[in-house]
Tab-separated table of C-alpha atoms and ligand atoms in Angstrom:
chain	number	residue	atom	x	y	z
A	1	MET	CA	-40.353	27.078	-8.162
A	2	ARG	CA	-40.422	30.289	-6.140
A	3	ALA	CA	-37.831	31.611	-3.710
A	4	ASP	CA	-38.201	34.528	-1.304
A	5	LEU	CA	-34.791	36.168	-1.020
A	6	HIS	CA	-35.488	38.860	1.569
A	7	VAL	CA	-36.632	37.652	4.959
A	8	HIS	CA	-35.735	38.666	8.530
A	9	SER	CA	-35.625	36.303	11.500
A	10	HIS	CA	-35.598	37.013	15.227
A	11	TYR	CA	-31.814	37.284	15.037
A	12	SER	CA	-32.502	40.811	13.782
A	13	ASP	CA	-35.823	42.637	13.709
A	14	GLY	CA	-38.031	39.832	12.438
A	15	THR	CA	-40.255	37.988	14.888
A	16	ALA	CA	-40.005	34.386	13.631
A	17	THR	CA	-37.325	31.810	14.361
A	18	PRO	CA	-35.517	30.288	11.368
A	19	LYS	CA	-37.545	27.093	11.929
A	20	GLU	CA	-40.830	29.005	11.863
A	21	LEU	CA	-39.720	30.763	8.661
A	22	MET	CA	-38.924	27.427	7.017
A	23	GLU	CA	-42.240	25.938	8.134
A	24	GLU	CA	-44.173	28.914	6.858
A	25	ALA	CA	-42.227	29.004	3.588
A	26	LYS	CA	-42.878	25.315	3.027
A	27	ALA	CA	-46.598	25.733	3.753
A	28	LEU	CA	-46.732	28.548	1.166
A	29	GLY	CA	-45.143	26.284	-1.435
A	30	LEU	CA	-41.821	28.116	-1.625
A	31	GLY	CA	-38.817	26.041	-2.681
A	32	GLY	CA	-36.019	28.462	-1.824
A	33	LEU	CA	-35.211	30.980	0.869
A	34	SER	CA	-32.569	33.455	1.951
A	35	ILE	CA	-32.673	34.836	5.488
A	36	THR	CA	-31.259	38.337	5.193
A	37	ASP	CA	-30.935	39.504	8.770
A	38	HIS	CA	-29.457	42.935	9.415
A	39	ASP	CA	-25.741	42.551	10.205
A	40	SER	CA	-26.106	38.891	11.148
A	41	ILE	CA	-25.749	35.401	9.706
A	42	ALA	CA	-26.668	33.722	12.985
A	43	ALA	CA	-29.813	32.167	11.473
A	44	TYR	CA	-27.852	29.874	9.185
A	45	GLU	CA	-26.789	27.194	11.622
A	46	GLU	CA	-30.438	26.397	12.312
A	47	ALA	CA	-31.722	27.095	8.811
A	48	LEU	CA	-29.189	24.884	7.017
A	49	ALA	CA	-29.694	22.048	9.470
A	50	LEU	CA	-33.439	22.136	8.676
A	51	ALA	CA	-33.171	22.589	4.905
A	52	LYS	CA	-33.635	18.916	4.119
A	53	THR	CA	-36.530	18.452	6.553
A	54	TYR	CA	-38.477	21.257	4.897
A	55	GLU	CA	-37.285	20.461	1.357
A	56	MET	CA	-36.053	24.023	1.141
A	57	GLN	CA	-33.007	25.237	-0.785
A	58	VAL	CA	-31.356	27.830	1.414
A	59	ILE	CA	-28.694	30.336	0.354
A	60	SER	CA	-26.635	32.624	2.559
A	61	GLY	CA	-27.878	36.175	2.840
A	62	VAL	CA	-27.422	39.331	4.896
A	63	GLU	CA	-28.541	42.987	4.786
A	64	PHE	CA	-26.259	45.889	5.669
A	65	SER	CA	-27.165	49.556	6.192
A	66	THR	CA	-24.423	51.564	4.514
A	67	LEU	CA	-23.779	55.210	3.805
A	68	HIS	CA	-23.306	56.589	0.314
A	69	GLU	CA	-22.967	60.307	-0.348
A	70	GLY	CA	-24.441	61.050	3.039
A	71	GLU	CA	-27.542	58.870	2.577
A	72	SER	CA	-28.532	55.520	4.022
A	73	VAL	CA	-28.410	52.711	1.452
A	74	HIS	CA	-29.266	49.073	2.176
A	75	ILE	CA	-27.161	46.380	0.533
A	76	LEU	CA	-28.016	42.694	0.343
A	77	GLY	CA	-25.287	40.064	0.145
A	78	TYR	CA	-26.033	36.582	-1.205
A	79	SER	CA	-24.228	33.287	-1.767
A	80	PHE	CA	-21.093	34.324	0.140
A	81	SER	CA	-19.098	31.916	2.285
A	82	LEU	CA	-20.643	31.686	5.748
A	83	GLN	CA	-17.159	31.085	7.144
A	84	ASP	CA	-15.431	33.991	5.456
A	85	PRO	CA	-13.497	36.011	8.092
A	86	GLY	CA	-14.130	39.241	6.168
A	87	ILE	CA	-17.906	38.759	6.223
A	88	LEU	CA	-17.864	37.812	9.911
A	89	ALA	CA	-15.762	40.901	10.717
A	90	LEU	CA	-18.054	43.120	8.645
A	91	CYS	CA	-21.146	41.781	10.454
A	92	LYS	CA	-19.415	42.557	13.740
A	93	ARG	CA	-18.507	46.098	12.675
A	94	HIS	CA	-21.988	46.849	11.349
A	95	LYS	CA	-23.478	45.435	14.535
A	96	GLU	CA	-21.210	47.577	16.711
A	97	ARG	CA	-22.042	50.629	14.626
A	98	ARG	CA	-25.738	49.939	15.147
A	99	HIS	CA	-25.298	49.238	18.872
A	100	LYS	CA	-23.549	52.583	19.441
A	101	ARG	CA	-26.219	54.293	17.376
A	102	ASN	CA	-28.992	52.659	19.405
A	103	LEU	CA	-27.363	53.885	22.627
A	104	GLN	CA	-27.207	57.403	21.179
A	105	ILE	CA	-30.907	57.218	20.237
A	106	LEU	CA	-31.713	56.056	23.793
A	107	ALA	CA	-29.664	58.989	25.145
A	108	ASN	CA	-31.528	61.375	22.839
A	109	LEU	CA	-34.849	59.980	24.109
A	110	GLU	CA	-33.645	60.374	27.670
A	111	ALA	CA	-32.844	64.014	26.978
A	112	LEU	CA	-36.482	64.330	25.898
A	113	GLY	CA	-37.577	62.867	29.230
A	114	ILE	CA	-38.249	59.346	27.943
A	115	SER	CA	-36.079	56.736	29.592
A	116	LEU	CA	-36.074	53.204	28.252
A	117	ASP	CA	-34.323	50.278	29.884
A	118	ARG	CA	-30.986	49.851	28.068
A	119	ALA	CA	-30.522	46.294	29.281
A	120	GLN	CA	-33.234	45.059	26.924
A	121	PHE	CA	-31.089	46.035	23.905
A	122	SER	CA	-27.834	44.544	25.114
A	123	ASP	CA	-27.827	40.936	23.803
A	124	ILE	CA	-25.072	41.128	21.208
A	125	GLU	CA	-26.087	37.848	19.563
A	126	LYS	CA	-29.059	39.704	18.187
A	127	THR	CA	-29.213	42.748	15.933
A	128	TRP	CA	-31.282	45.381	17.704
A	129	GLY	CA	-32.671	48.254	15.714
A	130	ARG	CA	-35.082	51.119	15.605
A	131	PRO	CA	-38.131	48.828	15.277
A	132	HIS	CA	-37.273	47.374	18.714
A	133	ILE	CA	-36.922	50.858	20.176
A	134	ALA	CA	-40.297	51.690	18.611
A	135	GLU	CA	-41.836	48.661	20.334
A	136	ALA	CA	-40.379	49.737	23.659
A	137	LEU	CA	-41.904	53.191	23.160
A	138	ILE	CA	-45.298	51.572	22.586
A	139	GLN	CA	-44.909	49.431	25.704
A	140	LYS	CA	-44.093	52.531	27.710
A	141	GLY	CA	-47.214	54.210	26.371
A	142	VAL	CA	-45.263	57.018	24.702
A	143	VAL	CA	-46.715	56.253	21.267
A	144	SER	CA	-49.475	53.982	20.040
A	145	SER	CA	-47.877	52.515	16.926
A	146	ILE	CA	-44.514	51.756	15.364
A	147	GLN	CA	-45.280	54.257	12.622
A	148	GLU	CA	-45.967	56.966	15.187
A	149	ALA	CA	-42.676	56.153	16.926
A	150	PHE	CA	-40.843	56.676	13.624
A	151	ASP	CA	-42.809	59.766	12.627
A	152	ILE	CA	-42.135	61.564	15.897
A	153	TYR	CA	-38.837	60.172	17.169
A	154	LEU	CA	-36.963	57.646	15.080
A	155	ALA	CA	-37.143	58.429	11.378
A	156	GLU	CA	-34.281	60.291	9.720
A	157	GLY	CA	-34.171	63.857	10.982
A	158	LYS	CA	-36.737	63.295	13.758
A	159	LYS	CA	-36.293	64.199	17.439
A	160	ALA	CA	-34.243	61.224	18.649
A	161	TYR	CA	-32.631	60.155	15.386
A	162	ASP	CA	-28.946	59.479	15.149
A	163	PRO	CA	-27.271	58.265	11.965
A	164	GLY	CA	-24.376	56.555	13.736
A	165	GLU	CA	-20.942	56.251	12.232
A	166	SER	CA	-20.835	55.313	8.607
A	167	ILE	CA	-19.627	52.229	6.786
A	168	SER	CA	-19.453	52.879	3.069
A	169	ALA	CA	-21.366	51.106	0.337
A	170	GLU	CA	-18.121	50.548	-1.589
A	171	GLU	CA	-16.407	48.784	1.285
A	172	THR	CA	-19.460	46.651	2.020
A	173	ILE	CA	-19.712	45.584	-1.632
A	174	ALA	CA	-15.995	44.731	-1.725
A	175	VAL	CA	-16.208	42.503	1.366
A	176	ILE	CA	-19.234	40.631	-0.037
A	177	HIS	CA	-17.274	40.051	-3.250
A	178	GLN	CA	-14.182	38.845	-1.388
A	179	ALA	CA	-16.392	36.313	0.396
A	180	GLY	CA	-17.511	34.938	-2.972
A	181	GLY	CA	-20.929	36.580	-2.864
A	182	PHE	CA	-23.189	38.803	-4.917
A	183	ALA	CA	-23.795	42.392	-3.789
A	184	ILE	CA	-27.305	43.629	-4.513
A	185	LEU	CA	-28.806	47.096	-4.146
A	186	ALA	CA	-31.798	46.508	-1.832
A	187	HIS	CA	-35.254	48.018	-2.486
A	188	PRO	CA	-33.857	50.780	-4.764
A	189	HIS	CA	-37.297	52.345	-5.257
A	190	LEU	CA	-37.093	53.621	-1.668
A	191	ILE	CA	-34.249	55.942	-2.682
A	192	LYS	CA	-35.915	59.214	-3.540
A	193	LYS	CA	-32.942	61.343	-4.621
A	194	GLN	CA	-32.283	60.689	-8.293
A	195	ARG	CA	-28.744	62.017	-8.009
A	196	LEU	CA	-28.064	59.279	-5.477
A	197	VAL	CA	-29.674	56.608	-7.688
A	198	LYS	CA	-27.415	57.651	-10.559
A	199	SER	CA	-24.352	57.449	-8.388
A	200	LEU	CA	-25.346	54.044	-6.958
A	201	LEU	CA	-25.869	52.635	-10.428
A	202	ARG	CA	-22.178	53.304	-11.071
A	203	LEU	CA	-21.023	51.182	-8.116
A	204	ASP	CA	-19.794	47.608	-8.430
A	205	PHE	CA	-23.149	45.938	-7.679
A	206	ASP	CA	-24.033	42.577	-9.233
A	207	GLY	CA	-27.706	43.352	-9.268
A	208	LEU	CA	-30.657	45.104	-7.745
A	209	GLU	CA	-33.786	44.050	-5.932
A	210	GLY	CA	-36.436	44.521	-8.592
A	211	TYR	CA	-39.251	42.486	-7.071
A	212	TYR	CA	-40.400	43.794	-3.734
A	213	ALA	CA	-43.559	43.598	-1.675
A	214	ARG	CA	-46.218	46.079	-2.784
A	215	LEU	CA	-44.006	47.704	-5.452
A	216	PRO	CA	-46.283	49.078	-8.184
A	217	LYS	CA	-45.778	47.397	-11.600
A	218	LYS	CA	-44.771	50.644	-13.253
A	219	GLN	CA	-41.988	51.250	-10.765
A	220	GLU	CA	-40.969	47.624	-10.979
A	221	ALA	CA	-40.604	47.943	-14.773
A	222	ARG	CA	-38.232	50.883	-14.354
A	223	TRP	CA	-35.894	48.915	-12.102
A	224	LEU	CA	-36.049	45.790	-14.232
A	225	ALA	CA	-35.053	47.885	-17.257
A	226	LEU	CA	-32.155	49.537	-15.405
A	227	ALA	CA	-30.865	46.126	-14.280
A	228	THR	CA	-31.267	44.578	-17.724
A	229	GLU	CA	-29.363	47.460	-19.372
A	230	ARG	CA	-26.434	46.710	-17.095
A	231	GLY	CA	-26.586	42.948	-17.322
A	232	TRP	CA	-27.292	42.886	-13.579
A	233	LEU	CA	-29.071	40.206	-11.610
A	234	ILE	CA	-32.638	40.969	-10.617
A	235	THR	CA	-33.469	39.633	-7.182
A	236	GLY	CA	-36.636	39.832	-5.155
A	237	GLY	CA	-38.192	39.183	-1.828
A	238	SER	CA	-40.891	40.181	0.590
A	239	ASP	CA	-38.741	41.835	3.318
A	240	TYR	CA	-40.868	39.784	5.677
A	241	HIS	CA	-40.436	40.765	9.333
A	242	GLY	CA	-43.272	38.722	10.896
A	243	THR	CA	-45.730	40.456	13.194
A	244	ILE	CA	-43.581	43.580	13.615
A	245	LYS	CA	-44.518	44.604	10.022
A	246	PRO	CA	-47.656	42.579	9.311
A	247	TYR	CA	-48.305	44.209	5.930
A	248	SER	CA	-45.446	42.391	4.156
A	249	LYS	CA	-46.324	38.725	3.822
A	250	LEU	CA	-43.772	35.954	3.410
A	251	GLY	CA	-43.575	34.918	-0.241
A	252	SER	CA	-45.359	38.038	-1.484
A	253	SER	CA	-42.313	38.760	-3.679
A	254	TRP	CA	-39.993	36.134	-5.064
A	255	VAL	CA	-37.621	35.058	-7.815
A	256	ASP	CA	-38.099	32.160	-10.181
A	257	GLU	CA	-36.095	28.971	-10.491
A	258	GLU	CA	-33.633	30.345	-13.050
A	259	THR	CA	-32.494	33.262	-10.897
A	260	PHE	CA	-32.510	31.166	-7.758
A	261	GLN	CA	-30.382	28.409	-9.243
A	262	LEU	CA	-27.787	30.938	-10.352
A	263	LEU	CA	-27.486	32.138	-6.768
A	264	TYR	CA	-27.708	28.617	-5.381
A	265	GLN	CA	-24.848	27.386	-7.550
A	266	ARG	CA	-22.662	30.211	-6.325
A	267	PHE	CA	-23.696	29.437	-2.738
A	268	CYS	CA	-22.611	25.804	-3.192
A	269	LYS	CA	-19.292	26.946	-4.654
A	270	SER	CA	-18.632	29.336	-1.757
A	271	ASN	CA	-19.746	26.780	0.854
A	272	PRO	CA	-18.528	23.369	-0.343
A	273	ASP	CA	-19.031	21.876	3.127
A	274	GLN	CA	-22.725	22.831	3.101
A	275	VAL	CA	-23.692	21.216	-0.163
A	276	ARG	CA	-26.559	18.835	0.213
A	277	SER	CA	-27.872	16.748	-2.624
B	301	LIG	P1	-32.457	50.354	11.694
B	301	LIG	O1	-32.003	49.240	10.802
B	301	LIG	O2	-32.305	50.065	13.124
B	301	LIG	O3	-31.905	51.685	11.285
B	301	LIG	O4	-34.031	50.430	11.436
B	301	LIG	C1	-34.414	50.455	10.129
B	301	LIG	C2	-35.746	49.784	9.987
B	301	LIG	O5	-36.723	50.628	10.555
B	301	LIG	C3	-36.132	49.638	8.532
B	301	LIG	O6	-35.779	48.351	8.063
B	301	LIG	C4	-37.612	49.808	8.566
B	301	LIG	O7	-38.216	48.576	8.874
B	301	LIG	C5	-37.862	50.711	9.726
B	301	LIG	N1	-38.029	52.111	9.306
B	301	LIG	C6	-37.082	52.971	8.884
B	301	LIG	N2	-37.592	54.177	8.603
B	301	LIG	C7	-38.911	54.081	8.871
B	301	LIG	C8	-40.000	55.008	8.812
B	301	LIG	N3	-39.830	56.272	8.401
B	301	LIG	N4	-41.228	54.561	9.158
B	301	LIG	C9	-41.381	53.279	9.576
B	301	LIG	N5	-40.421	52.370	9.661
B	301	LIG	C10	-39.193	52.762	9.320
B	302	LIG	ZN1	-35.499	44.926	9.190
B	303	LIG	FE1	-33.822	47.213	4.045
B	304	LIG	FE1	-34.872	44.049	5.025
């Protein structure tokens, strides 16, 4: 049994609906899935209702962009209660943080003579992010690819970048824990500063994401060893975003049955009303 634990739906910057994700996952032979939208758990109503139809075990998941020692760090939450007021409030705060940041990026672009229609980023049910702004820049003919949009305007330190206000890694981890979930350091190999890695490894994480799309085996081994030393969980997923990032395929990274069942059991415990036989 394989489960992809890092997938984005159209509730954030993925392009597929939860139903399409389940269909695709089923067709690929996956047995488990977590939809880890940025700042949002909106996919779960649909996903859980369809779990039986697609013979898919689904666990709660979410991805937050936090700040630790001045750097952006992504944290995955799994198996938390989908009704927990703390998690819902944290999603709202992260979403508001991102919304304000998006508006600042749009203002920065405007100052550069590029005006994008703000209304298209205003639906608060959905998590808008830099990839959407990149798409709008392509549509306007300012750049020809998402990568170019990041390289010139949107990546950290580039012309229109804004970090937004910060929500700390520590606080985000604590809220995930209070909601009965596991807090996982997402794609740690993307963190280049070793001082930051060292500091993150001292935080109260339950695990790290050791299996990730296109991560070279040698790098993978380093993260698996660091997790094993600490007795941490090792999670994995493709970070599938659909057509917006076509190079990461659904199911291209995954965890096995043993890891998945550990997370699934905790999910059932945190969400007794959701348990399906
Ligand atoms: P946001 O969550 O709105 O800050 O946007 C972050 C997303 O933008 C990440 O999940 C990546 O998919 C993408 N991204 C961030 N930095 C880059 C970059 N330098 N080049 C391309 N895509 C990037
Ligand atoms: Zn994303
Ligand atoms: Fe991420
Ligand atoms: Fe992601």
